Amino acid sequence: MHLTREEEKIYEGEHGWANQTAMKILVRLGDLFGATQLIPIKSAHISGVSYKTLGDAPIDFLKSLVENKVKVQVPSTSNPSSFDPDYLPRDFAPEQVSKQALILNLYKQMGVTPTLTCTPYYLQSPERGWHLAWAESSAVIYTNSVLGAWTNREGSPSALAAALIGKTPDYGMHQPENRQPNIKIKIETELKTETDYGTLGIHVGKMIKNKIPIFEGLPKNVKGENLKQLGAGLASSGMTSIFHYKPARLTGLETVSIGKRNVENTLESLSTASEKPNLICIGCPHCSFAEVKTVAKQLRGKSVQREFLVCTSRYLKEGAKEHVKTIEKAGGHVLCDTCAVVTWIKKPIMTNSAKTAYYVPTMNKVNAALAPLKECVETALKG
Ligand code: F3S
């Protein structure tokens, strides 16, 4: 890979061990994927924040970076952590709480903004054509597919390295020829709810792995929130970083049809809980303002009989005070900084998110009931 003189100096260690390490990570990655240069990025989004998923292993590495006084070179946001300090279940161990606080503090010292959300695009939406280095597969696929910015699906070390250098290797999603569809998915059933979109994503992701799908047959005015669920599902069961959903005249593509039974069967297989769980969790990926408003509307003047959590970012919660008040008056709670997958939950969960239902059996060893928001709310109210 060609490096500029300045990049070479960093690579040789003239700007310290931490910058050198970051540069080496980027060059290694670039060499692996055939990049010829580094390109500047507008922002980075960093995963590897939750102590629950991270564990102790990377803490010393993060400490050494901070000791070397490195700072991020571009606006950098962070993925959810393992708890919301305002809603701390009593059974969290003090060590879990202190280790999480330490990780957040280390990132903060490097200049990473503690957004602690997987939907950073609701805080500041990247512009079309911007090059980014984002981790968090659901944010990557939404950004590439819906917002039109360009990012590879980074891991936490490469997103952090890109943030520290302000650049990323020029390969994959940064090159137009790698963003083109190579499989057509014909939708031959009506997708009625956000849960149907997420379930479709899980089904198709499993089938196509890292191919790039173009969907035919989605409604013209499909909502961003439904595309968010579709992308989150696709990127959970497969490795896809982009999908297309606008009509295009393409010939000669491999074509797969998806019918009602495909979606229903996948939904059934994701619903592993035998009974309706007492814990209901909405907001994977983190809710938009419109989603918080919809939940509030459904709960207005009512009272939930089960634990009802709505996950979103702290910034969005601040901006949706009126709706948050309605949800909390009904006995629900708007949870920030975390989600059902990256926190410690020990009981079965009901969710409208196919991604959560896909992950909790392995990540949290609990079963899930998957159903659309309306049914989740009705269950919460019934007790
Ligand atoms: Fe976000 Fe957690 Fe889902 S990080 S995408 S809410 S698994």
Short mmCIF file of N, CA, C and O in Angstrom, two decimals, residues 27-132:
data_model
loop_
_atom_site.label_atom_id
_atom_site.label_comp_id
_atom_site.label_asym_id
_atom_site.label_seq_id
_atom_site.Cartn_x
_atom_site.Cartn_y
_atom_site.Cartn_z
N VAL A 27 -2.70 -0.41 7.90
CA VAL A 27 -1.88 -0.88 6.76
C VAL A 27 -2.06 -2.40 6.59
O VAL A 27 -2.21 -2.91 5.47
N ARG A 28 -2.08 -3.11 7.70
CA ARG A 28 -2.28 -4.56 7.66
C ARG A 28 -3.60 -4.90 6.97
O ARG A 28 -3.66 -5.76 6.08
N LEU A 29 -4.62 -4.17 7.38
CA LEU A 29 -5.97 -4.38 6.84
C LEU A 29 -5.99 -4.03 5.34
O LEU A 29 -6.53 -4.77 4.51
N GLY A 30 -5.37 -2.91 5.02
CA GLY A 30 -5.32 -2.47 3.62
C GLY A 30 -4.60 -3.49 2.76
O GLY A 30 -5.06 -3.83 1.65
N ASP A 31 -3.47 -4.00 3.25
CA ASP A 31 -2.70 -5.00 2.49
C ASP A 31 -3.53 -6.26 2.28
O ASP A 31 -3.54 -6.85 1.21
N LEU A 32 -4.24 -6.65 3.33
CA LEU A 32 -5.06 -7.86 3.29
C LEU A 32 -6.15 -7.77 2.22
O LEU A 32 -6.44 -8.73 1.52
N PHE A 33 -6.73 -6.60 2.09
CA PHE A 33 -7.86 -6.44 1.16
C PHE A 33 -7.48 -5.72 -0.14
O PHE A 33 -8.35 -5.30 -0.89
N GLY A 34 -6.20 -5.55 -0.38
CA GLY A 34 -5.74 -4.99 -1.65
C GLY A 34 -5.93 -3.50 -1.82
O GLY A 34 -6.03 -3.00 -2.94
N ALA A 35 -5.97 -2.74 -0.71
CA ALA A 35 -6.06 -1.27 -0.83
C ALA A 35 -4.73 -0.73 -1.31
O ALA A 35 -3.68 -1.29 -0.98
N THR A 36 -4.76 0.37 -2.06
CA THR A 36 -3.50 0.96 -2.51
C THR A 36 -3.17 2.23 -1.75
O THR A 36 -2.09 2.78 -1.87
N GLN A 37 -4.14 2.74 -0.99
CA GLN A 37 -3.90 4.00 -0.26
C GLN A 37 -4.84 4.12 0.94
O GLN A 37 -5.81 3.35 1.06
N LEU A 38 -4.54 5.09 1.77
CA LEU A 38 -5.47 5.46 2.84
C LEU A 38 -6.27 6.66 2.37
O LEU A 38 -5.73 7.51 1.64
N ILE A 39 -7.52 6.75 2.79
CA ILE A 39 -8.32 7.92 2.42
C ILE A 39 -8.87 8.57 3.69
O ILE A 39 -9.13 7.89 4.68
N PRO A 40 -9.04 9.91 3.65
CA PRO A 40 -9.56 10.59 4.85
C PRO A 40 -11.01 10.21 5.13
O PRO A 40 -11.77 9.97 4.19
N ILE A 41 -11.36 10.17 6.40
CA ILE A 41 -12.75 9.89 6.78
C ILE A 41 -13.35 11.10 7.50
O ILE A 41 -12.61 11.90 8.08
N LYS A 42 -14.66 11.18 7.45
CA LYS A 42 -15.36 12.29 8.12
C LYS A 42 -15.70 11.95 9.57
O LYS A 42 -15.85 12.85 10.39
N SER A 43 -15.91 10.67 9.85
CA SER A 43 -16.20 10.29 11.24
C SER A 43 -15.91 8.81 11.46
O SER A 43 -15.77 8.04 10.49
N ALA A 44 -15.84 8.46 12.73
CA ALA A 44 -15.67 7.04 13.10
C ALA A 44 -16.76 6.71 14.13
O ALA A 44 -17.20 7.58 14.89
N HIS A 45 -17.21 5.47 14.08
CA HIS A 45 -18.14 5.00 15.12
C HIS A 45 -17.54 3.73 15.71
O HIS A 45 -17.28 2.76 15.00
N ILE A 46 -17.35 3.78 17.02
CA ILE A 46 -16.54 2.75 17.66
C ILE A 46 -17.40 1.76 18.46
O ILE A 46 -18.23 2.18 19.27
N SER A 47 -17.19 0.47 18.18
CA SER A 47 -17.87 -0.56 18.97
C SER A 47 -16.87 -1.07 20.01
O SER A 47 -15.80 -0.49 20.18
N GLY A 48 -17.20 -2.17 20.69
CA GLY A 48 -16.25 -2.64 21.71
C GLY A 48 -16.31 -1.73 22.91
O GLY A 48 -15.28 -1.30 23.43
N VAL A 49 -17.50 -1.37 23.34
CA VAL A 49 -17.67 -0.44 24.46
C VAL A 49 -18.29 -1.15 25.67
O VAL A 49 -17.97 -0.85 26.81
N SER A 50 -19.16 -2.12 25.39
CA SER A 50 -19.85 -2.81 26.49
C SER A 50 -18.90 -3.77 27.21
O SER A 50 -18.32 -4.66 26.58
N TYR A 51 -18.77 -3.59 28.52
CA TYR A 51 -17.91 -4.49 29.30
C TYR A 51 -18.42 -5.92 29.23
O TYR A 51 -17.65 -6.87 29.24
N LYS A 52 -19.75 -6.06 29.09
CA LYS A 52 -20.32 -7.40 29.04
C LYS A 52 -19.81 -8.17 27.81
O LYS A 52 -19.49 -9.35 27.89
N THR A 53 -19.74 -7.51 26.65
CA THR A 53 -19.29 -8.22 25.46
C THR A 53 -17.76 -8.19 25.31
O THR A 53 -17.18 -9.07 24.70
N LEU A 54 -17.15 -7.17 25.90
CA LEU A 54 -15.71 -6.95 25.73
C LEU A 54 -14.86 -7.78 26.70
O LEU A 54 -13.82 -8.32 26.33
N GLY A 55 -15.31 -7.84 27.96
CA GLY A 55 -14.52 -8.50 28.99
C GLY A 55 -13.30 -7.67 29.37
O GLY A 55 -13.18 -6.50 29.00
N ASP A 56 -12.35 -8.31 30.07
CA ASP A 56 -11.18 -7.58 30.59
C ASP A 56 -10.07 -7.41 29.56
O ASP A 56 -9.25 -6.49 29.66
N ALA A 57 -10.03 -8.33 28.57
CA ALA A 57 -8.85 -8.42 27.69
C ALA A 57 -8.38 -7.08 27.10
O ALA A 57 -7.19 -6.76 27.19
N PRO A 58 -9.26 -6.27 26.50
CA PRO A 58 -8.73 -5.07 25.83
C PRO A 58 -8.47 -3.88 26.75
O PRO A 58 -7.97 -2.85 26.28
N ILE A 59 -8.77 -4.00 28.04
CA ILE A 59 -8.66 -2.82 28.92
C ILE A 59 -7.21 -2.32 28.98
O ILE A 59 -6.95 -1.12 28.87
N ASP A 60 -6.25 -3.24 29.10
CA ASP A 60 -4.85 -2.81 29.18
C ASP A 60 -4.41 -2.12 27.90
O ASP A 60 -3.65 -1.14 27.92
N PHE A 61 -4.89 -2.62 26.75
CA PHE A 61 -4.54 -1.99 25.47
C PHE A 61 -5.08 -0.55 25.43
O PHE A 61 -4.36 0.39 25.07
N LEU A 62 -6.34 -0.39 25.85
CA LEU A 62 -6.93 0.96 25.85
C LEU A 62 -6.16 1.87 26.81
O LEU A 62 -5.90 3.03 26.50
N LYS A 63 -5.76 1.31 27.96
CA LYS A 63 -4.98 2.10 28.93
C LYS A 63 -3.66 2.57 28.31
O LYS A 63 -3.26 3.73 28.47
N SER A 64 -2.99 1.67 27.58
CA SER A 64 -1.70 2.06 26.97
C SER A 64 -1.90 3.16 25.93
O SER A 64 -1.06 4.06 25.83
N LEU A 65 -2.99 3.09 25.19
CA LEU A 65 -3.24 4.16 24.21
C LEU A 65 -3.39 5.50 24.93
O LEU A 65 -2.81 6.51 24.52
N VAL A 66 -4.16 5.48 26.03
CA VAL A 66 -4.39 6.72 26.77
C VAL A 66 -3.08 7.23 27.37
O VAL A 66 -2.80 8.44 27.34
N GLU A 67 -2.26 6.31 27.90
CA GLU A 67 -0.97 6.73 28.47
C GLU A 67 -0.09 7.40 27.41
O GLU A 67 0.72 8.25 27.71
N ASN A 68 -0.29 7.00 26.17
CA ASN A 68 0.47 7.62 25.07
C ASN A 68 -0.16 8.91 24.58
O ASN A 68 0.24 9.46 23.56
N LYS A 69 -1.24 9.32 25.26
CA LYS A 69 -1.89 10.62 25.01
C LYS A 69 -2.40 10.79 23.58
O LYS A 69 -2.33 11.88 23.02
N VAL A 70 -2.89 9.71 22.97
CA VAL A 70 -3.43 9.85 21.62
C VAL A 70 -4.85 10.40 21.68
O VAL A 70 -5.58 10.18 22.64
N LYS A 71 -5.23 11.10 20.62
CA LYS A 71 -6.58 11.66 20.52
C LYS A 71 -7.15 11.31 19.15
O LYS A 71 -6.40 11.24 18.16
N VAL A 72 -8.46 11.14 19.10
CA VAL A 72 -9.08 10.89 17.79
C VAL A 72 -8.96 12.14 16.92
O VAL A 72 -8.97 13.26 17.42
N GLN A 73 -8.83 11.90 15.63
CA GLN A 73 -8.60 12.99 14.68
C GLN A 73 -9.87 13.43 13.96
O GLN A 73 -9.86 14.40 13.21
N VAL A 74 -10.95 12.67 14.13
CA VAL A 74 -12.22 13.00 13.48
C VAL A 74 -13.34 12.80 14.53
O VAL A 74 -13.12 12.08 15.51
N PRO A 75 -14.51 13.42 14.31
CA PRO A 75 -15.61 13.17 15.26
C PRO A 75 -15.86 11.68 15.40
O PRO A 75 -16.00 10.97 14.40
N SER A 76 -15.88 11.22 16.64
CA SER A 76 -15.98 9.77 16.88
C SER A 76 -17.05 9.49 17.93
O SER A 76 -17.04 10.07 19.01
N THR A 77 -17.96 8.62 17.58
CA THR A 77 -19.07 8.28 18.46
C THR A 77 -18.88 6.84 18.97
O THR A 77 -18.03 6.12 18.45
N SER A 78 -19.69 6.46 19.97
CA SER A 78 -19.48 5.11 20.52
C SER A 78 -20.79 4.33 20.61
O SER A 78 -21.86 4.90 20.80
N ASN A 79 -20.65 3.04 20.52
CA ASN A 79 -21.77 2.09 20.58
C ASN A 79 -22.26 1.92 22.03
O ASN A 79 -21.57 2.35 22.95
N PRO A 80 -23.39 1.28 22.23
CA PRO A 80 -23.91 1.12 23.59
C PRO A 80 -22.97 0.39 24.55
O PRO A 80 -22.17 -0.45 24.14
N SER A 81 -23.11 0.75 25.81
CA SER A 81 -22.33 0.10 26.88
C SER A 81 -23.23 -0.93 27.58
O SER A 81 -24.34 -1.19 27.10
N SER A 82 -22.78 -1.45 28.69
CA SER A 82 -23.52 -2.57 29.26
C SER A 82 -24.61 -2.17 30.25
O SER A 82 -25.31 -3.04 30.76
N PHE A 83 -24.75 -0.89 30.55
CA PHE A 83 -25.89 -0.50 31.40
C PHE A 83 -26.20 0.98 31.29
O PHE A 83 -25.39 1.77 30.81
N ASP A 84 -27.40 1.29 31.74
CA ASP A 84 -27.83 2.68 31.88
C ASP A 84 -27.64 3.05 33.35
O ASP A 84 -28.29 2.45 34.22
N PRO A 85 -26.76 4.00 33.66
CA PRO A 85 -26.50 4.29 35.07
C PRO A 85 -27.75 4.74 35.83
O PRO A 85 -27.81 4.65 37.05
N ASP A 86 -28.76 5.23 35.11
CA ASP A 86 -29.99 5.67 35.78
C ASP A 86 -30.97 4.53 36.03
O ASP A 86 -32.04 4.73 36.58
N TYR A 87 -30.63 3.35 35.55
CA TYR A 87 -31.57 2.23 35.70
C TYR A 87 -30.76 0.96 35.89
O TYR A 87 -30.67 0.10 35.02
N LEU A 88 -30.14 0.91 37.04
CA LEU A 88 -29.19 -0.16 37.31
C LEU A 88 -29.84 -1.29 38.09
O LEU A 88 -30.16 -1.12 39.26
N PRO A 89 -30.06 -2.45 37.48
CA PRO A 89 -30.63 -3.54 38.26
C PRO A 89 -29.75 -3.87 39.47
O PRO A 89 -28.54 -3.76 39.41
N ARG A 90 -30.41 -4.25 40.56
CA ARG A 90 -29.70 -4.47 41.81
C ARG A 90 -28.69 -5.61 41.74
O ARG A 90 -27.74 -5.65 42.48
N ASP A 91 -28.92 -6.55 40.79
CA ASP A 91 -28.02 -7.70 40.77
C ASP A 91 -26.74 -7.48 39.95
O ASP A 91 -25.99 -8.41 39.73
N PHE A 92 -26.48 -6.26 39.50
CA PHE A 92 -25.20 -6.00 38.83
C PHE A 92 -24.08 -5.96 39.88
O PHE A 92 -24.22 -5.31 40.91
N ALA A 93 -22.99 -6.64 39.58
CA ALA A 93 -21.88 -6.66 40.54
C ALA A 93 -21.13 -5.32 40.47
O ALA A 93 -21.01 -4.74 39.40
N PRO A 94 -20.60 -4.86 41.63
CA PRO A 94 -19.85 -3.59 41.63
C PRO A 94 -18.71 -3.61 40.62
O PRO A 94 -18.40 -2.59 40.00
N GLU A 95 -18.09 -4.79 40.42
CA GLU A 95 -16.98 -4.88 39.46
C GLU A 95 -17.45 -4.61 38.03
O GLU A 95 -16.76 -3.96 37.25
N GLN A 96 -18.64 -5.09 37.71
CA GLN A 96 -19.19 -4.86 36.38
C GLN A 96 -19.38 -3.35 36.16
O GLN A 96 -19.05 -2.81 35.11
N VAL A 97 -19.88 -2.70 37.19
CA VAL A 97 -20.16 -1.27 37.08
C VAL A 97 -18.85 -0.48 36.98
O VAL A 97 -18.69 0.41 36.12
N SER A 98 -17.87 -0.82 37.81
CA SER A 98 -16.63 -0.03 37.80
C SER A 98 -15.81 -0.29 36.53
O SER A 98 -15.21 0.63 35.98
N LYS A 99 -15.79 -1.53 36.06
CA LYS A 99 -15.03 -1.82 34.83
C LYS A 99 -15.65 -1.09 33.63
O LYS A 99 -14.96 -0.57 32.77
N GLN A 100 -16.99 -1.06 33.60
CA GLN A 100 -17.65 -0.35 32.50
C GLN A 100 -17.30 1.15 32.55
O GLN A 100 -17.00 1.76 31.53
N ALA A 101 -17.34 1.70 33.77
CA ALA A 101 -17.02 3.12 33.91
C ALA A 101 -15.59 3.39 33.46
O ALA A 101 -15.31 4.40 32.79
N LEU A 102 -14.67 2.46 33.76
CA LEU A 102 -13.27 2.62 33.37
C LEU A 102 -13.15 2.65 31.83
O LEU A 102 -12.48 3.52 31.26
N ILE A 103 -13.82 1.72 31.16
CA ILE A 103 -13.76 1.67 29.69
C ILE A 103 -14.28 2.99 29.09
O ILE A 103 -13.65 3.57 28.20
N LEU A 104 -15.40 3.46 29.61
CA LEU A 104 -15.97 4.70 29.08
C LEU A 104 -15.01 5.86 29.29
O LEU A 104 -14.82 6.71 28.41
N ASN A 105 -14.38 5.87 30.45
CA ASN A 105 -13.45 6.94 30.77
C ASN A 105 -12.23 6.92 29.83
O ASN A 105 -11.75 7.96 29.37
N LEU A 106 -11.75 5.72 29.52
CA LEU A 106 -10.58 5.60 28.63
C LEU A 106 -10.92 6.14 27.23
O LEU A 106 -10.15 6.90 26.63
N TYR A 107 -12.09 5.74 26.71
CA TYR A 107 -12.50 6.26 25.40
C TYR A 107 -12.65 7.78 25.43
O TYR A 107 -12.26 8.48 24.51
N LYS A 108 -13.22 8.27 26.53
CA LYS A 108 -13.45 9.71 26.66
C LYS A 108 -12.11 10.47 26.62
O LYS A 108 -11.99 11.51 25.97
N GLN A 109 -11.11 9.90 27.30
CA GLN A 109 -9.80 10.57 27.31
C GLN A 109 -9.17 10.61 25.92
O GLN A 109 -8.31 11.43 25.65
N MET A 110 -9.59 9.68 25.05
CA MET A 110 -9.08 9.73 23.67
C MET A 110 -9.92 10.67 22.80
O MET A 110 -9.66 10.82 21.62
N GLY A 111 -10.95 11.25 23.38
CA GLY A 111 -11.76 12.22 22.62
C GLY A 111 -13.00 11.62 21.97
O GLY A 111 -13.67 12.29 21.18
N VAL A 112 -13.31 10.35 22.32
CA VAL A 112 -14.51 9.72 21.74
C VAL A 112 -15.75 10.25 22.48
O VAL A 112 -15.77 10.26 23.71
N THR A 113 -16.74 10.72 21.73
CA THR A 113 -17.97 11.21 22.36
C THR A 113 -18.80 10.02 22.86
O THR A 113 -19.10 9.12 22.07
N PRO A 114 -19.16 10.04 24.15
CA PRO A 114 -19.89 8.87 24.68
C PRO A 114 -21.36 8.88 24.27
O PRO A 114 -22.25 9.01 25.11
N THR A 115 -21.62 8.72 22.99
CA THR A 115 -23.01 8.71 22.52
C THR A 115 -23.73 7.43 22.95
O THR A 115 -24.93 7.42 23.15
N LEU A 116 -22.96 6.34 23.05
CA LEU A 116 -23.46 5.06 23.54
C LEU A 116 -24.77 4.64 22.85
O LEU A 116 -25.74 4.24 23.50
N THR A 117 -24.75 4.75 21.55
CA THR A 117 -25.91 4.34 20.77
C THR A 117 -25.48 3.66 19.47
O THR A 117 -24.40 3.97 18.94
N CYS A 118 -26.34 2.75 18.99
CA CYS A 118 -26.05 2.09 17.71
C CYS A 118 -26.73 2.81 16.55
O CYS A 118 -26.67 2.37 15.41
N THR A 119 -27.43 3.92 16.85
CA THR A 119 -28.02 4.71 15.77
C THR A 119 -27.44 6.14 15.81
O THR A 119 -28.18 7.11 16.00
N PRO A 120 -26.12 6.25 15.61
CA PRO A 120 -25.50 7.58 15.70
C PRO A 120 -26.00 8.52 14.61
O PRO A 120 -25.92 9.74 14.74
N TYR A 121 -26.58 7.91 13.56
CA TYR A 121 -27.08 8.74 12.43
C TYR A 121 -28.32 9.53 12.82
O TYR A 121 -28.71 10.45 12.12
N TYR A 122 -28.97 9.19 13.95
CA TYR A 122 -30.09 10.01 14.42
C TYR A 122 -29.57 11.27 15.14
O TYR A 122 -30.32 12.20 15.34
N LEU A 123 -28.32 11.24 15.54
CA LEU A 123 -27.74 12.40 16.22
C LEU A 123 -27.15 13.35 15.19
O LEU A 123 -27.33 14.54 15.23
N GLN A 124 -26.38 12.78 14.28
CA GLN A 124 -25.89 13.56 13.15
C GLN A 124 -25.80 12.65 11.94
O GLN A 124 -25.01 11.70 11.93
N SER A 125 -26.60 12.97 10.95
CA SER A 125 -26.66 12.09 9.79
C SER A 125 -25.49 12.39 8.84
O SER A 125 -25.31 13.54 8.46
N PRO A 126 -24.72 11.38 8.46
CA PRO A 126 -23.64 11.64 7.49
C PRO A 126 -24.22 11.99 6.12
O PRO A 126 -25.32 11.56 5.79
N GLU A 127 -23.48 12.77 5.36
CA GLU A 127 -23.97 13.15 4.02
C GLU A 127 -23.63 12.07 3.00
O GLU A 127 -22.70 11.29 3.21
N ARG A 128 -24.39 12.08 1.90
CA ARG A 128 -24.14 11.13 0.81
C ARG A 128 -22.71 11.27 0.34
O ARG A 128 -22.21 12.38 0.19
N GLY A 129 -22.05 10.15 0.12
CA GLY A 129 -20.70 10.17 -0.44
C GLY A 129 -19.59 10.39 0.57
O GLY A 129 -18.41 10.30 0.23
N TRP A 130 -19.93 10.66 1.82
CA TRP A 130 -18.89 10.78 2.83
C TRP A 130 -18.25 9.42 3.07
O TRP A 130 -18.95 8.40 3.13
N HIS A 131 -16.93 9.43 3.26
CA HIS A 131 -16.24 8.19 3.66
C HIS A 131 -16.14 8.17 5.18
O HIS A 131 -15.77 9.17 5.80
N LEU A 132 -16.50 7.02 5.76
CA LEU A 132 -16.54 6.88 7.22
C LEU A 132 -15.82 5.59 7.61
O LEU A 132 -15.58 4.73 6.75
#
